[in-house]
CSV table of C-alpha atoms in Angstrom, one decimal:
chain,number,residue,atom,x,y,z
A,1,LEU,CA,-2.8,-5.8,6.4
A,2,SER,CA,-3.8,-3.0,8.7
A,3,ALA,CA,-0.7,-0.7,9.0
A,4,SER,CA,-0.8,2.2,11.4
A,5,PRO,CA,-0.2,5.8,10.5
A,6,ARG,CA,3.3,5.4,11.9
A,7,VAL,CA,4.1,2.6,9.5
A,8,VAL,CA,2.8,4.8,6.6
A,9,ALA,CA,4.9,7.7,7.8
A,10,LEU,CA,7.9,5.4,8.0
A,11,LEU,CA,7.4,4.3,4.4
A,12,LEU,CA,7.1,7.9,3.2
A,13,SER,CA,10.1,9.0,5.3
A,14,LEU,CA,12.3,6.6,3.3
A,15,LEU,CA,12.0,9.1,0.4
A,16,GLY,CA,14.8,11.2,1.8
A,17,LEU,CA,16.7,8.2,3.3
A,18,ALA,CA,18.7,9.7,6.3
A,19,ALA,CA,18.0,13.3,5.4
A,20,ALA,CA,14.7,15.1,5.6
A,21,GLY,CA,12.8,15.5,2.4
A,22,LYS,CA,10.6,18.1,0.7
A,23,LEU,CA,7.1,16.7,-0.2
A,24,LEU,CA,4.5,18.4,-2.4
A,25,VAL,CA,1.0,17.4,-1.5
A,26,VAL,CA,-2.0,17.8,-3.9
A,27,PRO,CA,-4.9,16.3,-1.9
A,28,ALA,CA,-8.6,15.5,-2.6
A,29,ASP,CA,-11.1,17.1,-0.3
A,30,GLY,CA,-13.6,15.4,2.0
A,31,SER,CA,-12.9,12.2,3.9
A,32,HIS,CA,-9.8,11.7,1.6
A,33,TRP,CA,-8.1,14.6,3.2
A,34,LEU,CA,-8.9,13.7,6.8
A,35,SER,CA,-6.9,10.4,6.7
A,36,MET,CA,-4.1,12.0,4.7
A,37,ARG,CA,-3.7,14.9,7.2
A,38,GLU,CA,-2.7,12.5,10.0
A,39,VAL,CA,0.1,11.0,7.9
A,40,LEU,CA,1.3,14.5,6.9
A,41,ASP,CA,1.4,15.6,10.6
A,42,MET,CA,3.7,12.7,11.4
A,43,LEU,CA,6.0,13.5,8.5
A,44,THR,CA,6.4,17.0,9.7
A,45,GLN,CA,7.3,15.7,13.2
A,46,LYS,CA,10.1,13.6,11.5
A,47,GLY,CA,11.5,16.8,10.1
A,48,HIS,CA,10.2,16.6,6.5
A,49,GLU,CA,9.0,19.8,4.9
A,50,VAL,CA,5.4,19.4,3.6
A,51,VAL,CA,3.8,21.8,1.2
A,52,VAL,CA,0.1,21.4,0.6
A,53,VAL,CA,-1.6,22.9,-2.5
A,54,ALA,CA,-5.3,23.4,-2.2
A,55,PRO,CA,-8.1,25.7,-3.5
A,56,GLU,CA,-9.4,28.6,-1.3
A,57,VAL,CA,-12.8,27.0,-1.2
A,58,THR,CA,-12.8,23.5,0.5
A,59,LEU,CA,-14.7,21.3,2.9
A,60,HIS,CA,-11.9,20.3,5.2
A,61,ILE,CA,-8.6,21.5,3.9
A,62,LYS,CA,-7.8,24.4,6.1
A,63,PRO,CA,-4.6,26.2,7.1
A,64,SER,CA,-2.5,24.3,9.6
A,65,LYS,CA,0.4,25.4,11.8
A,66,ASN,CA,2.2,22.1,11.0
A,67,LEU,CA,1.9,22.4,7.2
A,68,ILE,CA,2.9,25.0,4.6
A,69,MET,CA,-0.3,25.8,2.8
A,70,LYS,CA,-0.5,27.3,-0.7
A,71,MET,CA,-4.1,28.3,-1.5
A,72,TYR,CA,-5.3,29.5,-4.9
A,73,PRO,CA,-8.5,31.1,-6.0
A,74,VAL,CA,-11.3,29.2,-7.7
A,75,PRO,CA,-14.5,30.4,-9.5
A,76,PHE,CA,-17.1,29.0,-7.2
A,77,THR,CA,-18.4,29.7,-3.6
A,78,GLN,CA,-18.5,27.6,-0.5
A,79,GLU,CA,-22.2,27.1,-0.9
A,80,GLU,CA,-21.7,25.6,-4.3
A,81,MET,CA,-19.0,23.3,-3.0
A,82,ASP,CA,-21.2,22.1,-0.1
A,83,GLU,CA,-24.1,21.4,-2.5
A,84,VAL,CA,-21.9,19.3,-4.8
A,85,PHE,CA,-20.8,17.0,-2.0
A,86,ARG,CA,-24.3,16.7,-0.4
A,87,GLY,CA,-25.8,15.9,-3.8
A,88,PHE,CA,-23.1,13.3,-4.6
A,89,ILE,CA,-23.5,11.5,-1.4
A,90,LYS,CA,-27.3,11.4,-1.8
A,91,ASP,CA,-27.2,10.1,-5.3
A,92,VAL,CA,-24.6,7.4,-4.5
A,93,PHE,CA,-26.4,5.9,-1.6
A,94,GLU,CA,-30.0,6.4,-2.7
A,95,GLY,CA,-31.6,3.1,-3.9
A,96,GLY,CA,-33.7,2.4,-7.0
A,97,PRO,CA,-33.6,0.3,-10.1
A,98,PHE,CA,-30.2,-0.4,-11.6
A,99,LEU,CA,-30.8,1.7,-14.8
A,100,GLN,CA,-32.2,4.6,-12.8
A,101,ARG,CA,-29.2,4.6,-10.5
A,102,VAL,CA,-26.8,4.6,-13.5
A,103,ILE,CA,-28.6,7.5,-15.2
A,104,ARG,CA,-28.7,9.5,-11.9
A,105,LEU,CA,-25.0,9.0,-11.2
A,106,TYR,CA,-24.1,9.8,-14.8
A,107,GLN,CA,-26.0,13.2,-14.5
A,108,ARG,CA,-24.4,13.9,-11.2
A,109,ALA,CA,-20.9,13.0,-12.4
A,110,LYS,CA,-21.2,15.4,-15.4
A,111,LYS,CA,-22.4,18.2,-13.1
A,112,ASN,CA,-19.8,17.7,-10.4
A,113,SER,CA,-16.9,17.2,-12.8
A,114,VAL,CA,-17.3,20.8,-14.2
A,115,LEU,CA,-16.6,22.2,-10.7
A,116,PHE,CA,-13.7,19.9,-10.0
A,117,LEU,CA,-12.1,20.4,-13.4
A,118,ALA,CA,-12.3,24.2,-12.9
A,119,THR,CA,-10.4,23.7,-9.6
A,120,CYS,CA,-7.6,21.8,-11.4
A,121,THR,CA,-7.5,24.3,-14.3
A,122,HIS,CA,-7.1,27.2,-11.9
A,123,LEU,CA,-4.2,25.4,-10.3
A,124,LEU,CA,-2.4,24.5,-13.4
A,125,TYR,CA,-2.7,28.0,-15.0
A,126,ASN,CA,-1.9,29.9,-11.8
A,127,LYS,CA,1.4,31.2,-13.1
A,128,GLU,CA,2.6,32.6,-9.7
A,129,LEU,CA,1.9,29.3,-7.9
A,130,MET,CA,3.3,27.1,-10.6
A,131,SER,CA,6.5,29.2,-10.7
A,132,TYR,CA,6.8,28.6,-6.9
A,133,LEU,CA,6.4,24.9,-7.3
A,134,GLU,CA,8.9,24.7,-10.2
A,135,GLU,CA,11.5,26.6,-8.1
A,136,SER,CA,11.0,24.7,-4.8
A,137,LYS,CA,12.8,21.6,-5.9
A,138,PHE,CA,10.5,19.0,-4.3
A,139,ASP,CA,11.6,15.4,-3.8
A,140,ALA,CA,8.2,13.8,-4.6
A,141,VAL,CA,4.5,14.4,-5.0
A,142,LEU,CA,2.0,12.8,-2.7
A,143,THR,CA,-1.6,12.9,-4.1
A,144,ASP,CA,-5.0,11.3,-4.0
A,145,PRO,CA,-5.7,10.2,-7.6
A,146,PHE,CA,-9.4,10.2,-7.1
A,147,LEU,CA,-9.3,13.4,-9.1
A,148,PRO,CA,-6.2,13.3,-11.3
A,149,CYS,CA,-4.9,16.8,-10.9
A,150,GLY,CA,-1.9,15.9,-8.7
A,151,GLN,CA,-0.7,13.6,-11.4
A,152,ILE,CA,-0.6,16.4,-14.0
A,153,VAL,CA,1.4,18.5,-11.6
A,154,ALA,CA,3.9,15.6,-10.9
A,155,GLU,CA,4.3,15.0,-14.6
A,156,HIS,CA,4.9,18.7,-15.3
A,157,LEU,CA,7.5,18.9,-12.5
A,158,SER,CA,9.1,15.6,-13.5
A,159,LEU,CA,8.7,14.3,-9.9
A,160,PRO,CA,8.1,10.7,-8.6
A,161,SER,CA,4.5,10.4,-7.3
A,162,LEU,CA,3.0,8.5,-4.5
A,163,TYR,CA,-0.8,7.8,-4.5
A,164,PHE,CA,-2.8,7.7,-1.2
A,165,LEU,CA,-6.3,6.3,-1.8
A,166,GLN,CA,-8.9,3.7,-1.0
A,167,GLN,CA,-9.9,2.9,-4.6
A,168,MET,CA,-10.4,4.6,-7.9
A,169,PRO,CA,-13.8,5.0,-9.6
A,170,CYS,CA,-14.4,2.4,-12.3
A,171,GLY,CA,-11.3,0.4,-11.3
A,172,LEU,CA,-8.9,2.8,-13.0
A,173,GLU,CA,-6.1,1.7,-10.7
A,174,TYR,CA,-6.3,-1.8,-12.2
A,175,GLN,CA,-6.3,-0.5,-15.8
A,176,ALA,CA,-3.3,1.8,-15.0
A,177,THR,CA,-1.2,-0.9,-13.4
A,178,GLN,CA,-2.4,-3.8,-15.6
A,179,CYS,CA,-3.6,-5.6,-12.5
A,180,PRO,CA,-6.1,-8.4,-13.1
A,181,ASN,CA,-9.6,-7.3,-12.1
A,182,PRO,CA,-12.0,-9.9,-13.6
A,183,PRO,CA,-15.7,-9.1,-13.2
A,184,SER,CA,-16.4,-12.9,-12.8
A,185,TYR,CA,-14.5,-12.8,-9.5
A,186,VAL,CA,-14.1,-9.3,-8.1
A,187,PRO,CA,-17.5,-7.7,-7.1
A,188,ARG,CA,-18.0,-4.1,-8.3
A,189,VAL,CA,-18.7,-1.3,-5.8
A,190,PHE,CA,-22.4,-0.8,-4.9
A,191,THR,CA,-23.5,-4.0,-6.6
A,192,ASP,CA,-24.1,-5.7,-3.1
A,193,LEU,CA,-22.4,-8.8,-4.5
A,194,THR,CA,-19.8,-11.0,-2.9
A,195,ASP,CA,-16.8,-12.9,-4.3
A,196,ARG,CA,-19.0,-16.0,-4.6
A,197,MET,CA,-21.5,-15.3,-7.4
A,198,SER,CA,-23.9,-17.3,-9.4
A,199,PHE,CA,-23.8,-17.1,-13.2
A,200,LEU,CA,-26.6,-14.5,-13.3
A,201,GLN,CA,-24.8,-12.5,-10.6
A,202,ARG,CA,-21.6,-12.6,-12.7
A,203,VAL,CA,-23.6,-11.3,-15.6
A,204,LYS,CA,-25.0,-8.4,-13.4
A,205,ASN,CA,-21.5,-7.6,-12.3
A,206,LEU,CA,-20.2,-7.4,-15.8
A,207,LEU,CA,-23.1,-5.2,-16.9
A,208,TYR,CA,-22.4,-2.9,-13.9
A,209,ASP,CA,-18.8,-2.7,-15.0
A,210,ILE,CA,-19.8,-1.7,-18.5
A,211,SER,CA,-22.0,1.1,-17.2
A,212,ASN,CA,-19.1,2.4,-15.2
A,213,LEU,CA,-17.2,3.1,-18.4
A,214,PHE,CA,-19.8,5.8,-19.3
A,215,LEU,CA,-19.5,7.4,-15.9
A,216,CYS,CA,-15.7,7.4,-16.1
A,217,ASN,CA,-15.7,8.9,-19.6
A,218,ALA,CA,-17.9,11.8,-18.3
A,219,VAL,CA,-15.6,12.5,-15.3
A,220,PHE,CA,-12.0,11.6,-16.5
A,221,ASN,CA,-11.9,12.3,-20.3
A,222,PRO,CA,-11.9,16.1,-19.6
A,223,TYR,CA,-8.8,15.6,-17.4
A,224,GLY,CA,-7.0,13.9,-20.2
A,225,GLU,CA,-7.8,16.8,-22.5
A,226,LEU,CA,-6.7,19.3,-19.9
A,227,ALA,CA,-3.4,17.3,-19.3
A,228,SER,CA,-2.8,17.1,-23.1
A,229,GLU,CA,-3.3,20.9,-23.4
A,230,PHE,CA,-1.2,21.8,-20.4
A,231,LEU,CA,1.7,19.3,-21.0
A,232,LYS,CA,1.6,20.0,-24.7
A,233,ARG,CA,1.5,16.3,-25.7
A,234,GLU,CA,-1.2,13.7,-26.1
A,235,VAL,CA,-1.9,12.0,-22.8
A,236,THR,CA,-4.7,10.0,-21.1
A,237,VAL,CA,-5.7,9.6,-17.5
A,238,PRO,CA,-4.4,6.0,-17.4
A,239,ASP,CA,-1.1,7.3,-18.9
A,240,LEU,CA,-0.8,9.6,-15.9
A,241,LEU,CA,-1.8,7.0,-13.3
A,242,ARG,CA,0.9,4.6,-14.7
A,243,GLN,CA,3.6,7.0,-13.4
A,244,ALA,CA,3.0,6.2,-9.8
A,245,SER,CA,5.9,4.7,-7.8
A,246,ILE,CA,3.7,3.5,-4.9
A,247,TRP,CA,0.0,3.0,-4.5
A,248,LEU,CA,-0.8,3.3,-0.7
A,249,MET,CA,-4.2,1.7,-0.6
A,250,LYS,CA,-6.5,2.4,2.4
A,251,LEU,CA,-8.1,-1.1,2.3
A,252,ASP,CA,-7.5,-4.6,3.5
A,253,PHE,CA,-9.1,-8.1,2.9
A,254,VAL,CA,-10.9,-8.0,6.2
A,255,LEU,CA,-13.4,-5.4,5.1
A,256,HIS,CA,-12.9,-5.9,1.3
A,257,PHE,CA,-13.0,-9.0,-0.8
A,258,PRO,CA,-9.7,-10.6,-1.8
A,259,LYS,CA,-8.5,-9.5,-5.2
A,260,PRO,CA,-5.3,-9.3,-7.1
A,261,LEU,CA,-2.7,-6.6,-6.4
A,262,MET,CA,0.5,-5.5,-8.0
A,263,PRO,CA,3.8,-5.3,-6.2
A,264,ASN,CA,3.7,-1.5,-5.8
A,265,MET,CA,0.2,-1.6,-4.2
A,266,VAL,CA,0.7,-1.4,-0.4
A,267,LEU,CA,-2.3,-2.1,1.9
A,268,ILE,CA,-2.5,0.5,4.8
A,269,SER,CA,-6.1,0.2,6.0
A,270,GLY,CA,-5.2,1.0,9.6
A,271,VAL,CA,-4.4,4.6,8.7
A,272,SER,CA,-8.1,5.4,8.7
A,273,CYS,CA,-8.8,4.0,12.2
A,274,ALA,CA,-9.0,6.0,15.4
A,275,HIS,CA,-6.1,5.3,17.7
A,276,LYS,CA,-7.8,5.4,21.0
A,277,LYS,CA,-8.0,2.9,23.9
A,278,LEU,CA,-11.5,1.4,24.2
A,279,ASN,CA,-13.1,1.4,27.7
A,280,GLN,CA,-14.4,-1.8,29.2
């Protein structure tokens, strides 16, 4: 239930069986990248070639001597990026009445999604970079599907994809994998509910789930439109997510409530833990 980074690296290293593999990585920024980077460092130590594609303006994704970094220009500054993350964190954890929180998060999601969508667009339509990716003959794509740009790249390159995540907004991972996710049993994020709910609490959980649909439409529908335009066929974000070979989930049932999982969902919560000996 709490796999170490070494176990995760072993799982990923099976991609190339006995030979070293070539892995394309399309990460999400922030804390998502910090835990992924440790796994990538271990993969390079095992002889795998790891190529990371990231925008020139980021919070934590910086050039590394262990990784091959391919950076591409984006139409915003570091100050704009920093403000987006500070504002998002403030809005998510700030209290208030239920309806007020929904409206606030909806407005923030619409504002932030414009910047993140521009990042993905400038990756997909960077002809020089995409030509390099097409010619590099990667074995697989490792991506964080929190923002579904890596999935579009994997689909374009016809490569198997591995997802490295904690959980998706609005439970999209359950929709994509057809995994049961009943609101009468599984508490939604930020509801402060447990898996033992009264009838009224179940109603609240259901209402919160419905409100998430509006948030997801604001954030993810534009990615479906971008993917359809780029891939030249009609596609939705759940369609893209369904292509995953493995979902590496950074959670376990010690800190999260028990809930259904599908066979290709692997729990690797320990990858986010510090590996240091505690003093007395």
